[in-house]
CSV table of C-alpha atoms in Angstrom, one decimal:
chain,number,residue,atom,x,y,z
K,164,MET,CA,143.0,65.2,88.5
K,165,LYS,CA,139.5,63.8,88.6
K,166,ARG,CA,139.5,64.0,92.5
K,167,LEU,CA,140.7,67.6,92.3
K,168,PHE,CA,137.9,68.5,90.0
K,169,VAL,CA,135.3,66.8,92.3
K,170,LEU,CA,136.7,68.7,95.3
K,171,LEU,CA,136.6,72.0,93.5
K,172,LEU,CA,133.0,71.3,92.4
K,173,MET,CA,132.0,70.6,96.0
K,174,LEU,CA,133.6,73.8,97.2
K,175,VAL,CA,131.5,75.7,94.7
K,176,VAL,CA,128.2,73.9,95.3
K,177,LEU,CA,128.4,73.7,99.1
K,178,PRO,CA,128.2,77.5,99.6
K,179,LEU,CA,125.4,77.8,97.1
K,180,CYS,CA,123.4,75.1,99.0
K,181,LEU,CA,124.0,76.9,102.3
K,182,ARG,CA,123.0,80.2,100.9
K,183,ALA,CA,119.8,78.7,99.5
K,184,GLN,CA,118.8,77.5,103.0
K,185,GLU,CA,119.3,80.9,104.7
K,186,PRO,CA,116.1,82.5,105.9
K,187,GLN,CA,114.7,85.0,103.5
K,188,VAL,CA,112.4,88.1,104.1
K,189,GLY,CA,110.5,89.3,101.1
K,190,LEU,CA,110.1,93.1,100.8
K,191,VAL,CA,107.2,94.8,99.1
K,192,SER,CA,106.8,98.6,98.9
K,193,LEU,CA,103.3,100.1,98.6
K,194,ARG,CA,103.5,103.8,98.1
K,195,GLY,CA,100.6,106.0,96.9
K,196,PRO,CA,96.9,105.2,96.3
K,197,ILE,CA,95.7,101.6,96.5
K,198,ASN,CA,94.4,100.6,93.1
K,199,PRO,CA,94.0,97.5,91.0
K,200,VAL,CA,97.7,97.7,89.9
K,201,SER,CA,99.1,97.9,93.5
K,202,ALA,CA,96.7,95.1,94.7
K,203,SER,CA,97.8,92.9,91.9
K,204,PHE,CA,101.5,93.7,92.6
K,205,LEU,CA,101.0,92.7,96.2
K,206,LYS,CA,99.2,89.5,95.3
K,207,GLU,CA,101.9,88.4,92.8
K,208,ASN,CA,104.7,89.2,95.3
K,209,LEU,CA,103.1,87.2,98.1
K,210,ALA,CA,102.7,84.2,95.7
K,211,ALA,CA,106.4,84.5,94.7
K,212,ALA,CA,107.4,84.6,98.4
K,213,GLY,CA,105.6,81.3,98.9
K,214,LYS,CA,107.5,79.7,96.0
K,215,ARG,CA,110.8,81.0,97.3
K,216,GLY,CA,110.1,79.7,100.8
K,217,ASP,CA,110.4,83.1,102.4
K,218,ARG,CA,110.0,83.2,106.2
K,219,LEU,CA,108.1,86.5,106.1
K,220,VAL,CA,106.9,89.2,103.7
K,221,LEU,CA,107.4,92.7,104.9
K,222,VAL,CA,105.1,95.2,103.3
K,223,GLU,CA,106.2,98.8,103.8
K,224,LEU,CA,103.1,101.0,103.4
K,225,ASP,CA,102.5,104.7,102.9
K,226,THR,CA,99.1,105.5,101.4
K,227,PRO,CA,96.3,108.0,101.6
K,228,GLY,CA,93.8,105.2,100.7
K,229,GLY,CA,92.2,104.0,97.5
K,230,LEU,CA,89.5,102.0,95.9
K,231,ASP,CA,87.4,99.7,98.0
K,232,THR,CA,87.6,96.8,95.5
K,233,ALA,CA,91.4,97.0,95.3
K,234,MET,CA,91.6,97.2,99.1
K,235,ARG,CA,89.5,94.0,99.4
K,236,GLU,CA,91.7,92.2,96.9
K,237,ALA,CA,94.8,93.2,98.9
K,238,VAL,CA,93.2,92.0,102.1
K,239,GLN,CA,92.2,88.7,100.6
K,240,ALA,CA,95.7,88.2,99.2
K,241,ILE,CA,97.2,88.8,102.7
K,242,PHE,CA,94.8,86.4,104.3
K,243,ALA,CA,95.5,83.7,101.7
K,244,ALA,CA,99.3,84.4,101.7
K,245,PRO,CA,101.5,81.2,101.9
K,246,VAL,CA,103.8,83.0,104.4
K,247,PRO,CA,103.3,85.4,107.3
K,248,VAL,CA,102.8,89.0,106.4
K,249,ALA,CA,104.0,92.0,108.3
K,250,VAL,CA,102.8,95.5,107.3
K,251,TYR,CA,105.1,98.3,108.4
K,252,VAL,CA,103.8,101.9,108.1
K,253,ALA,CA,107.0,103.7,107.3
K,254,PRO,CA,109.1,105.9,107.1
K,255,ALA,CA,108.4,108.7,109.6
K,256,GLY,CA,105.8,110.9,108.1
K,257,ALA,CA,104.0,108.0,106.3
K,258,ARG,CA,100.4,107.0,106.9
K,259,ALA,CA,98.0,104.1,106.5
K,260,ALA,CA,94.8,106.0,105.9
K,261,SER,CA,91.4,104.8,104.7
K,262,ALA,CA,92.0,101.6,102.6
K,263,GLY,CA,95.6,101.5,103.9
K,264,ALA,CA,94.3,101.2,107.5
K,265,VAL,CA,92.2,98.2,106.6
K,266,ILE,CA,95.2,96.5,104.8
K,267,GLY,CA,97.3,97.2,107.9
K,268,LEU,CA,94.7,95.6,110.2
K,269,SER,CA,94.6,92.5,108.1
K,270,ALA,CA,98.3,91.7,108.4
K,271,ASP,CA,99.6,89.0,110.8
K,272,ILE,CA,101.8,91.7,112.3
K,273,LEU,CA,101.2,95.4,112.1
K,274,ALA,CA,104.1,97.7,112.9
K,275,MET,CA,104.5,101.5,112.6
K,276,ALA,CA,107.4,103.8,112.6
K,277,PRO,CA,107.4,106.8,115.0
K,278,GLY,CA,105.8,109.8,113.4
K,279,THR,CA,103.3,107.8,111.4
K,280,ASN,CA,99.5,107.5,111.7
K,281,ILE,CA,96.7,105.1,110.9
K,282,GLY,CA,92.9,105.4,110.5
K,283,ALA,CA,90.4,107.7,108.8
K,284,ALA,CA,88.7,104.7,107.2
K,285,HIS,CA,85.3,106.2,106.6
K,286,PRO,CA,84.1,105.4,103.0
K,287,VAL,CA,84.3,108.2,100.6
K,288,GLY,CA,81.9,108.6,97.6
K,289,LEU,CA,83.2,109.2,94.1
K,290,GLY,CA,81.0,112.2,93.3
K,291,GLY,CA,77.4,113.1,93.0
K,292,LYS,CA,74.8,113.8,95.7
K,293,PRO,CA,75.0,111.0,98.2
K,294,ASP,CA,71.8,109.1,98.9
K,295,PRO,CA,71.3,108.8,102.7
K,296,VAL,CA,70.1,105.3,102.6
K,297,MET,CA,72.8,104.1,100.3
K,298,GLU,CA,75.4,106.0,102.3
K,299,SER,CA,74.2,104.3,105.5
K,300,LYS,CA,74.5,100.9,103.8
K,301,VAL,CA,78.0,101.5,102.6
K,302,VAL,CA,79.2,102.7,106.0
K,303,ASN,CA,77.5,99.8,107.8
K,304,ASP,CA,79.1,97.3,105.4
K,305,ALA,CA,82.6,98.9,105.8
K,306,GLU,CA,82.2,99.0,109.6
K,307,ALA,CA,81.3,95.3,109.7
K,308,TYR,CA,84.1,94.4,107.3
K,309,VAL,CA,86.8,96.2,109.3
K,310,ALA,CA,85.5,94.9,112.6
K,311,GLY,CA,85.7,91.3,111.3
K,312,ILE,CA,89.3,91.8,110.2
K,313,ALA,CA,90.3,93.3,113.6
K,314,ALA,CA,88.6,90.4,115.4
K,315,LYS,CA,90.4,87.8,113.3
K,316,ARG,CA,93.8,89.4,114.1
K,317,GLY,CA,93.0,90.0,117.8
K,318,ARG,CA,93.1,93.8,117.5
K,319,ASN,CA,90.9,96.4,119.1
K,320,VAL,CA,87.5,95.9,117.4
K,321,GLU,CA,85.8,99.0,118.9
K,322,LEU,CA,88.6,101.3,117.7
K,323,ALA,CA,88.5,99.6,114.2
K,324,ARG,CA,84.8,100.4,114.1
K,325,ARG,CA,85.5,104.0,115.1
K,326,MET,CA,88.0,104.4,112.3
K,327,VAL,CA,85.1,103.8,109.9
K,328,ARG,CA,82.2,105.4,111.8
K,329,GLU,CA,84.0,108.5,113.2
K,330,SER,CA,87.1,108.7,110.8
K,331,ILE,CA,89.4,108.7,113.8
K,332,SER,CA,93.2,108.4,113.2
K,333,LEU,CA,95.8,107.3,115.6
K,334,THR,CA,99.5,108.1,116.0
K,335,ALA,CA,101.9,105.1,116.2
K,336,GLU,CA,102.2,105.4,119.9
K,337,ASP,CA,98.4,105.7,120.5
K,338,ALA,CA,97.8,102.8,118.1
K,339,LEU,CA,100.2,100.6,120.2
K,340,LYS,CA,98.5,101.6,123.5
K,341,GLN,CA,95.1,100.9,122.0
K,342,ARG,CA,96.0,97.4,120.6
K,343,VAL,CA,95.6,98.5,117.0
K,344,THR,CA,99.2,98.0,116.1
K,345,ASP,CA,101.6,95.4,117.5
K,346,LEU,CA,105.0,97.2,117.4
K,347,VAL,CA,106.5,100.6,117.0
K,348,ALA,CA,109.9,100.4,115.4
K,349,PRO,CA,112.1,103.2,114.1
K,350,SER,CA,113.8,101.2,111.4
K,351,ARG,CA,113.4,98.1,109.3
K,352,HIS,CA,116.4,96.5,111.0
K,353,GLU,CA,115.0,97.0,114.5
K,354,LEU,CA,111.6,95.7,113.4
K,355,LEU,CA,113.0,92.5,112.1
K,356,SER,CA,115.1,92.1,115.2
K,357,SER,CA,112.0,92.5,117.3
K,358,LEU,CA,110.1,89.9,115.3
K,359,GLU,CA,112.8,87.2,115.8
K,360,GLY,CA,111.1,84.3,117.7
K,361,ARG,CA,107.6,85.9,117.5
K,362,ARG,CA,104.7,83.5,117.2
K,363,VAL,CA,101.9,84.0,114.7
K,364,GLN,CA,98.9,82.0,113.7
K,365,ARG,CA,98.7,80.8,110.1
K,366,GLY,CA,96.0,78.4,108.9
K,367,GLY,CA,95.1,77.3,112.4
K,368,LYS,CA,98.8,76.5,113.2
K,369,GLU,CA,101.4,78.4,115.2
K,370,VAL,CA,104.4,79.6,113.3
K,371,VAL,CA,107.6,80.8,115.0
K,372,LEU,CA,109.5,83.4,113.0
K,373,HIS,CA,113.2,82.8,112.6
K,374,LEU,CA,114.5,85.6,110.5
């Protein structure tokens, strides 16, 4: 009877152990304006993914932009994330505009669904008559910030600058041609399939994605 109990216990525990070792992909959805709440939400989910041992966090993004401070908090969270981060501008009709474009550029992997766009990252004031000197300082700061992010991720620095300076926006297909985005994928499933075996740099080390 005792041996039968031990055997039954092993049959229960073994599948649980195997399931715990399966690769996991964390999913975070950011929809709407980027604000302190969404930035905090992203930061908390990235930390939780590290504790779970996720292989990747997939951030599905659709935003018109948002606050500069919240955007920078989100970018810092992605850079400091304990696991690789992929930003996926989706579904069709979605956009990564303004602050969203910068968040996308900061990801280890930036993917877009067909029918989406990215860019228009020129800083926007919150009202009042703009001071030309201050406006120039803000634009120059934003341009340097975005250029640094693009350079860190090996993306098209000049186009990143133009997103800020000229407010240009790119379709998914143009972004792929211009080395702004890494992949164009019509669905989450196809994106994850394309990422299998992909190599990314994390903390000076190369990580191979096994999803």
